[in-house]
Structures are given as C-alpha cells and as structure tokens.
PDB file of N, CA and C in Angstrom:
ATOM      1  N   PRO A   1      -6.211  33.351   1.697  1.00 81.00           N
ATOM      2  CA  PRO A   1      -5.916  32.106   2.409  1.00 81.00           C
ATOM      3  C   PRO A   1      -5.858  32.320   3.927  1.00 81.00           C
ATOM      4  N   GLU A   2      -6.140  31.281   4.667  1.00 86.00           N
ATOM      5  CA  GLU A   2      -6.039  31.364   6.118  1.00 86.00           C
ATOM      6  C   GLU A   2      -4.611  31.687   6.519  1.00 86.00           C
ATOM      7  N   GLN A   3      -4.447  32.355   7.637  1.00 88.00           N
ATOM      8  CA  GLN A   3      -3.149  32.735   8.179  1.00 88.00           C
ATOM      9  C   GLN A   3      -2.405  33.743   7.295  1.00 88.00           C
ATOM     10  N   SER A   4      -3.129  34.465   6.471  1.00 92.00           N
ATOM     11  CA  SER A   4      -2.527  35.494   5.622  1.00 92.00           C
ATOM     12  C   SER A   4      -2.327  36.780   6.408  1.00 92.00           C
ATOM     13  N   TYR A   5      -1.445  37.623   5.905  1.00 90.00           N
ATOM     14  CA  TYR A   5      -1.104  38.889   6.524  1.00 90.00           C
ATOM     15  C   TYR A   5      -1.723  40.024   5.714  1.00 90.00           C
ATOM     16  N   VAL A   6      -2.514  40.860   6.343  1.00 94.00           N
ATOM     17  CA  VAL A   6      -3.082  42.031   5.666  1.00 94.00           C
ATOM     18  C   VAL A   6      -2.019  43.121   5.703  1.00 94.00           C
ATOM     19  N   ALA A   7      -1.421  43.399   4.541  1.00 93.00           N
ATOM     20  CA  ALA A   7      -0.327  44.361   4.461  1.00 93.00           C
ATOM     21  C   ALA A   7      -0.821  45.797   4.387  1.00 93.00           C
ATOM     22  N   ARG A   8      -2.006  45.990   3.817  1.00 94.00           N
ATOM     23  CA  ARG A   8      -2.512  47.354   3.655  1.00 94.00           C
ATOM     24  C   ARG A   8      -4.026  47.324   3.498  1.00 94.00           C
ATOM     25  N   LEU A   9      -4.682  48.269   4.135  1.00 94.00           N
ATOM     26  CA  LEU A   9      -6.126  48.464   4.028  1.00 94.00           C
ATOM     27  C   LEU A   9      -6.328  49.949   3.731  1.00 94.00           C
ATOM     28  N   VAL A  10      -7.005  50.246   2.603  1.00 93.00           N
ATOM     29  CA  VAL A  10      -7.119  51.638   2.153  1.00 93.00           C
ATOM     30  C   VAL A  10      -8.561  51.955   1.775  1.00 93.00           C
ATOM     31  N   ALA A  11      -9.080  53.043   2.321  1.00 95.00           N
ATOM     32  CA  ALA A  11     -10.413  53.522   1.932  1.00 95.00           C
ATOM     33  C   ALA A  11     -10.303  54.278   0.610  1.00 95.00           C
ATOM     34  N   SER A  12     -11.300  54.115  -0.234  1.00 96.00           N
ATOM     35  CA  SER A  12     -11.312  54.773  -1.537  1.00 96.00           C
ATOM     36  C   SER A  12     -11.493  56.283  -1.407  1.00 96.00           C
ATOM     37  N   ARG A  13     -10.908  57.008  -2.335  1.00 93.00           N
ATOM     38  CA  ARG A  13     -11.101  58.455  -2.435  1.00 93.00           C
ATOM     39  C   ARG A  13     -12.353  58.785  -3.240  1.00 93.00           C
ATOM     40  N   HIS A  14     -12.880  57.776  -3.955  1.00 96.00           N
ATOM     41  CA  HIS A  14     -13.923  58.031  -4.941  1.00 96.00           C
ATOM     42  C   HIS A  14     -15.312  57.545  -4.562  1.00 96.00           C
ATOM     43  N   ALA A  15     -15.408  56.552  -3.692  1.00 96.00           N
ATOM     44  CA  ALA A  15     -16.722  55.979  -3.392  1.00 96.00           C
ATOM     45  C   ALA A  15     -16.829  55.654  -1.906  1.00 96.00           C
ATOM     46  N   GLU A  16     -17.844  56.172  -1.278  1.00 96.00           N
ATOM     47  CA  GLU A  16     -18.076  55.871   0.128  1.00 96.00           C
ATOM     48  C   GLU A  16     -18.399  54.387   0.276  1.00 96.00           C
ATOM     49  N   GLY A  17     -17.776  53.737   1.224  1.00 97.00           N
ATOM     50  CA  GLY A  17     -18.006  52.316   1.453  1.00 97.00           C
ATOM     51  C   GLY A  17     -17.034  51.418   0.716  1.00 97.00           C
ATOM     52  N   ARG A  18     -16.271  51.969  -0.243  1.00 97.00           N
ATOM     53  CA  ARG A  18     -15.297  51.159  -1.000  1.00 97.00           C
ATOM     54  C   ARG A  18     -13.983  51.129  -0.233  1.00 97.00           C
ATOM     55  N   VAL A  19     -13.425  49.929  -0.104  1.00 97.00           N
ATOM     56  CA  VAL A  19     -12.147  49.757   0.584  1.00 97.00           C
ATOM     57  C   VAL A  19     -11.340  48.691  -0.159  1.00 97.00           C
ATOM     58  N   PHE A  20     -10.029  48.829  -0.131  1.00 96.00           N
ATOM     59  CA  PHE A  20      -9.113  47.896  -0.782  1.00 96.00           C
ATOM     60  C   PHE A  20      -8.251  47.223   0.271  1.00 96.00           C
ATOM     61  N   ALA A  21      -7.891  45.955   0.028  1.00 96.00           N
ATOM     62  CA  ALA A  21      -7.014  45.208   0.927  1.00 96.00           C
ATOM     63  C   ALA A  21      -5.914  44.529   0.126  1.00 96.00           C
ATOM     64  N   VAL A  22      -4.688  44.695   0.580  1.00 95.00           N
ATOM     65  CA  VAL A  22      -3.535  43.983   0.043  1.00 95.00           C
ATOM     66  C   VAL A  22      -3.187  42.915   1.062  1.00 95.00           C
ATOM     67  N   VAL A  23      -3.122  41.665   0.620  1.00 95.00           N
ATOM     68  CA  VAL A  23      -2.898  40.525   1.517  1.00 95.00           C
ATOM     69  C   VAL A  23      -1.679  39.748   1.044  1.00 95.00           C
ATOM     70  N   ASN A  24      -0.867  39.274   1.994  1.00 93.00           N
ATOM     71  CA  ASN A  24       0.306  38.449   1.689  1.00 93.00           C
ATOM     72  C   ASN A  24       0.174  37.090   2.357  1.00 93.00           C
ATOM     73  N   HIS A  25       0.720  36.083   1.680  1.00 92.00           N
ATOM     74  CA  HIS A  25       0.748  34.725   2.228  1.00 92.00           C
ATOM     75  C   HIS A  25       2.109  34.082   1.943  1.00 92.00           C
ATOM     76  N   PHE A  26       3.127  34.918   1.737  1.00 90.00           N
ATOM     77  CA  PHE A  26       4.439  34.437   1.320  1.00 90.00           C
ATOM     78  C   PHE A  26       5.149  33.612   2.387  1.00 90.00           C
ATOM     79  N   LYS A  27       4.842  33.813   3.661  1.00 88.00           N
ATOM     80  CA  LYS A  27       5.513  33.052   4.720  1.00 88.00           C
ATOM     81  C   LYS A  27       5.172  31.568   4.665  1.00 88.00           C
ATOM     82  N   SER A  28       4.102  31.242   3.946  1.00 91.00           N
ATOM     83  CA  SER A  28       3.724  29.837   3.753  1.00 91.00           C
ATOM     84  C   SER A  28       4.138  29.332   2.378  1.00 91.00           C
ATOM     85  N   GLY A  29       4.977  30.100   1.681  1.00 91.00           N
ATOM     86  CA  GLY A  29       5.456  29.687   0.362  1.00 91.00           C
ATOM     87  C   GLY A  29       4.524  30.047  -0.778  1.00 91.00           C
ATOM     88  N   ASP A  30       3.497  30.826  -0.514  1.00 91.00           N
ATOM     89  CA  ASP A  30       2.533  31.249  -1.535  1.00 91.00           C
ATOM     90  C   ASP A  30       2.899  32.668  -1.975  1.00 91.00           C
ATOM     91  N   PHE A  31       3.444  32.789  -3.173  1.00 92.00           N
ATOM     92  CA  PHE A  31       3.912  34.085  -3.665  1.00 92.00           C
ATOM     93  C   PHE A  31       2.936  34.736  -4.640  1.00 92.00           C
ATOM     94  N   ALA A  32       1.703  34.296  -4.627  1.00 93.00           N
ATOM     95  CA  ALA A  32       0.680  34.903  -5.488  1.00 93.00           C
ATOM     96  C   ALA A  32       0.315  36.287  -4.954  1.00 93.00           C
ATOM     97  N   PRO A  33      -0.015  37.216  -5.850  1.00 94.00           N
ATOM     98  CA  PRO A  33      -0.471  38.529  -5.387  1.00 94.00           C
ATOM     99  C   PRO A  33      -1.937  38.453  -4.970  1.00 94.00           C
ATOM    100  N   TYR A  34      -2.284  39.124  -3.899  1.00 95.00           N
ATOM    101  CA  TYR A  34      -3.670  39.167  -3.435  1.00 95.00           C
ATOM    102  C   TYR A  34      -4.082  40.627  -3.228  1.00 95.00           C
ATOM    103  N   LEU A  35      -5.055  41.056  -4.023  1.00 96.00           N
ATOM    104  CA  LEU A  35      -5.614  42.402  -3.911  1.00 96.00           C
ATOM    105  C   LEU A  35      -7.125  42.259  -3.990  1.00 96.00           C
ATOM    106  N   PHE A  36      -7.838  42.876  -3.058  1.00 96.00           N
ATOM    107  CA  PHE A  36      -9.287  42.746  -2.983  1.00 96.00           C
ATOM    108  C   PHE A  36      -9.946  44.114  -2.878  1.00 96.00           C
ATOM    109  N   ARG A  37     -11.207  44.183  -3.343  1.00 97.00           N
ATOM    110  CA  ARG A  37     -12.004  45.408  -3.210  1.00 97.00           C
ATOM    111  C   ARG A  37     -13.353  45.049  -2.608  1.00 97.00           C
ATOM    112  N   SER A  38     -13.806  45.901  -1.704  1.00 98.00           N
ATOM    113  CA  SER A  38     -15.132  45.772  -1.118  1.00 98.00           C
ATOM    114  C   SER A  38     -15.908  47.045  -1.422  1.00 98.00           C
ATOM    115  N   GLU A  39     -17.159  46.902  -1.752  1.00 97.00           N
ATOM    116  CA  GLU A  39     -18.027  48.052  -1.999  1.00 97.00           C
ATOM    117  C   GLU A  39     -18.979  48.297  -0.827  1.00 97.00           C
ATOM    118  N   ASP A  40     -18.900  47.425   0.181  1.00 98.00           N
ATOM    119  CA  ASP A  40     -19.838  47.506   1.310  1.00 98.00           C
ATOM    120  C   ASP A  40     -19.113  47.519   2.654  1.00 98.00           C
ATOM    121  N   ARG A  41     -18.050  48.321   2.713  1.00 97.00           N
ATOM    122  CA  ARG A  41     -17.260  48.515   3.938  1.00 97.00           C
ATOM    123  C   ARG A  41     -16.668  47.224   4.506  1.00 97.00           C
ATOM    124  N   GLY A  42     -16.363  46.277   3.639  1.00 96.00           N
ATOM    125  CA  GLY A  42     -15.691  45.060   4.063  1.00 96.00           C
ATOM    126  C   GLY A  42     -16.579  43.876   4.344  1.00 96.00           C
ATOM    127  N   ALA A  43     -17.879  43.985   4.111  1.00 97.00           N
ATOM    128  CA  ALA A  43     -18.773  42.840   4.340  1.00 97.00           C
ATOM    129  C   ALA A  43     -18.526  41.734   3.317  1.00 97.00           C
ATOM    130  N   THR A  44     -18.265  42.109   2.064  1.00 98.00           N
ATOM    131  CA  THR A  44     -17.939  41.143   1.014  1.00 98.00           C
ATOM    132  C   THR A  44     -16.742  41.683   0.238  1.00 98.00           C
ATOM    133  N   TRP A  45     -15.961  40.771  -0.374  1.00 97.00           N
ATOM    134  CA  TRP A  45     -14.734  41.145  -1.073  1.00 97.00           C
ATOM    135  C   TRP A  45     -14.685  40.526  -2.459  1.00 97.00           C
ATOM    136  N   LYS A  46     -14.143  41.274  -3.426  1.00 97.00           N
ATOM    137  CA  LYS A  46     -13.955  40.798  -4.795  1.00 97.00           C
ATOM    138  C   LYS A  46     -12.451  40.810  -5.092  1.00 97.00           C
ATOM    139  N   PRO A  47     -11.891  39.689  -5.595  1.00 96.00           N
ATOM    140  CA  PRO A  47     -10.463  39.670  -5.916  1.00 96.00           C
ATOM    141  C   PRO A  47     -10.165  40.519  -7.156  1.00 96.00           C
ATOM    142  N   LEU A  48      -9.027  41.219  -7.139  1.00 94.00           N
ATOM    143  CA  LEU A  48      -8.634  42.084  -8.256  1.00 94.00           C
ATOM    144  C   LEU A  48      -7.273  41.723  -8.839  1.00 94.00           C
ATOM    145  N   ALA A  49      -6.630  40.682  -8.380  1.00 90.00           N
ATOM    146  CA  ALA A  49      -5.246  40.394  -8.752  1.00 90.00           C
ATOM    147  C   ALA A  49      -5.091  39.592 -10.040  1.00 90.00           C
ATOM    148  N   ALA A  50      -6.158  39.242 -10.716  1.00 92.00           N
ATOM    149  CA  ALA A  50      -6.054  38.457 -11.954  1.00 92.00           C
ATOM    150  C   ALA A  50      -5.170  39.190 -12.956  1.00 92.00           C
ATOM    151  N   GLY A  51      -4.205  38.483 -13.499  1.00 90.00           N
ATOM    152  CA  GLY A  51      -3.332  39.058 -14.507  1.00 90.00           C
ATOM    153  C   GLY A  51      -2.086  39.738 -13.967  1.00 90.00           C
ATOM    154  N   LEU A  52      -1.977  39.882 -12.646  1.00 90.00           N
ATOM    155  CA  LEU A  52      -0.773  40.471 -12.072  1.00 90.00           C
ATOM    156  C   LEU A  52       0.355  39.443 -12.065  1.00 90.00           C
ATOM    157  N   PRO A  53       1.602  39.892 -12.182  1.00 92.00           N
ATOM    158  CA  PRO A  53       2.722  38.940 -12.137  1.00 92.00           C
ATOM    159  C   PRO A  53       2.847  38.301 -10.755  1.00 92.00           C
ATOM    160  N   THR A  54       3.462  37.128 -10.709  1.00 89.00           N
ATOM    161  CA  THR A  54       3.663  36.423  -9.453  1.00 89.00           C
ATOM    162  C   THR A  54       4.589  37.225  -8.550  1.00 89.00           C
ATOM    163  N   GLY A  55       4.236  37.293  -7.312  1.00 89.00           N
ATOM    164  CA  GLY A  55       5.023  38.011  -6.311  1.00 89.00           C
ATOM    165  C   GLY A  55       4.090  38.662  -5.324  1.00 89.00           C
ATOM    166  N   PRO A  56       4.472  38.687  -4.064  1.00 87.00           N
ATOM    167  CA  PRO A  56       3.598  39.288  -3.058  1.00 87.00           C
ATOM    168  C   PRO A  56       3.464  40.798  -3.267  1.00 87.00           C
ATOM    169  N   LEU A  57       2.296  41.315  -2.990  1.00 87.00           N
ATOM    170  CA  LEU A  57       2.069  42.759  -3.034  1.00 87.00           C
ATOM    171  C   LEU A  57       2.323  43.326  -1.643  1.00 87.00           C
ATOM    172  N   TRP A  58       2.825  44.550  -1.593  1.00 87.00           N
ATOM    173  CA  TRP A  58       3.060  45.213  -0.315  1.00 87.00           C
ATOM    174  C   TRP A  58       2.225  46.463  -0.170  1.00 87.00           C
ATOM    175  N   SER A  59       1.955  47.123  -1.280  1.00 87.00           N
ATOM    176  CA  SER A  59       1.165  48.344  -1.222  1.00 87.00           C
ATOM    177  C   SER A  59       0.508  48.577  -2.569  1.00 87.00           C
ATOM    178  N   PHE A  60      -0.319  49.575  -2.630  1.00 86.00           N
ATOM    179  CA  PHE A  60      -0.950  49.975  -3.867  1.00 86.00           C
ATOM    180  C   PHE A  60      -1.520  51.364  -3.643  1.00 86.00           C
ATOM    181  N   ALA A  61      -1.897  52.013  -4.728  1.00 91.00           N
ATOM    182  CA  ALA A  61      -2.491  53.344  -4.608  1.00 91.00           C
ATOM    183  C   ALA A  61      -3.615  53.485  -5.625  1.00 91.00           C
ATOM    184  N   GLU A  62      -4.631  54.203  -5.241  1.00 93.00           N
ATOM    185  CA  GLU A  62      -5.739  54.538  -6.130  1.00 93.00           C
ATOM    186  C   GLU A  62      -5.436  55.914  -6.713  1.00 93.00           C
ATOM    187  N   CYS A  63      -5.615  56.060  -8.016  1.00 94.00           N
ATOM    188  CA  CYS A  63      -5.369  57.345  -8.671  1.00 94.00           C
ATOM    189  C   CYS A  63      -6.303  58.409  -8.079  1.00 94.00           C
ATOM    190  N   PRO A  64      -5.774  59.584  -7.744  1.00 93.00           N
ATOM    191  CA  PRO A  64      -6.647  60.610  -7.164  1.00 93.00           C
ATOM    192  C   PRO A  64      -7.651  61.188  -8.157  1.00 93.00           C
ATOM    193  N   ARG A  65      -7.414  61.008  -9.453  1.00 94.00           N
ATOM    194  CA  ARG A  65      -8.306  61.574 -10.469  1.00 94.00           C
ATOM    195  C   ARG A  65      -9.252  60.572 -11.097  1.00 94.00           C
ATOM    196  N   SER A  66      -8.851  59.290 -11.139  1.00 94.00           N
ATOM    197  CA  SER A  66      -9.657  58.274 -11.814  1.00 94.00           C
ATOM    198  C   SER A  66      -9.877  57.074 -10.895  1.00 94.00           C
ATOM    199  N   ALA A  67     -11.133  56.757 -10.660  1.00 90.00           N
ATOM    200  CA  ALA A  67     -11.467  55.603  -9.805  1.00 90.00           C
ATOM    201  C   ALA A  67     -11.113  54.279 -10.463  1.00 90.00           C
ATOM    202  N   ASP A  68     -10.893  54.275 -11.771  1.00 88.00           N
ATOM    203  CA  ASP A  68     -10.611  53.047 -12.509  1.00 88.00           C
ATOM    204  C   ASP A  68      -9.122  52.734 -12.627  1.00 88.00           C
ATOM    205  N   LEU A  69      -8.277  53.583 -12.076  1.00 92.00           N
ATOM    206  CA  LEU A  69      -6.825  53.391 -12.213  1.00 92.00           C
ATOM    207  C   LEU A  69      -6.189  53.125 -10.859  1.00 92.00           C
ATOM    208  N   LEU A  70      -5.536  51.963 -10.749  1.00 90.00           N
ATOM    209  CA  LEU A  70      -4.835  51.583  -9.520  1.00 90.00           C
ATOM    210  C   LEU A  70      -3.367  51.397  -9.832  1.00 90.00           C
ATOM    211  N   PHE A  71      -2.518  51.755  -8.893  1.00 89.00           N
ATOM    212  CA  PHE A  71      -1.083  51.582  -9.035  1.00 89.00           C
ATOM    213  C   PHE A  71      -0.573  50.596  -8.014  1.00 89.00           C
TER     214      PHE A  71
END
C-alpha cells in the first residue's frame, strides 16, 4: 500500500538477484502482514504473505541451508 514502511530488505543467500522485503502499514490501521520476493533485483515483486496470521511483520530470515524455508 502507498505510504507503507519498508521494515527490512534482505538479499538471498541462495540466488543472485533474489531479494525479500518486509513492509508495514500499521500506522494507517492496516495490520495485515506484507512479505514480498523479487527474483530480478527488485524490478518486480511477488507477495508471499498468504496464509500468515494477521499482524504486522518486523523481520524474517531465510534458512541458510534451504532456499524454500523462511522464518
């Protein structure tokens, strides 16, 4: 959403060009989690937060051993 706060931007350990973004919009009363992944250094973004519980995200981590596991 517009006027959102990017809480964290993290480059992947597993794929060159992959980056993750954690975004918050809670100051506007929107407590949905927002997590995105880009495979092209941020030119386009895919949402990853489907199925996460309601509440703003502040951080996340990519598993150092498995590219498919996020914390």
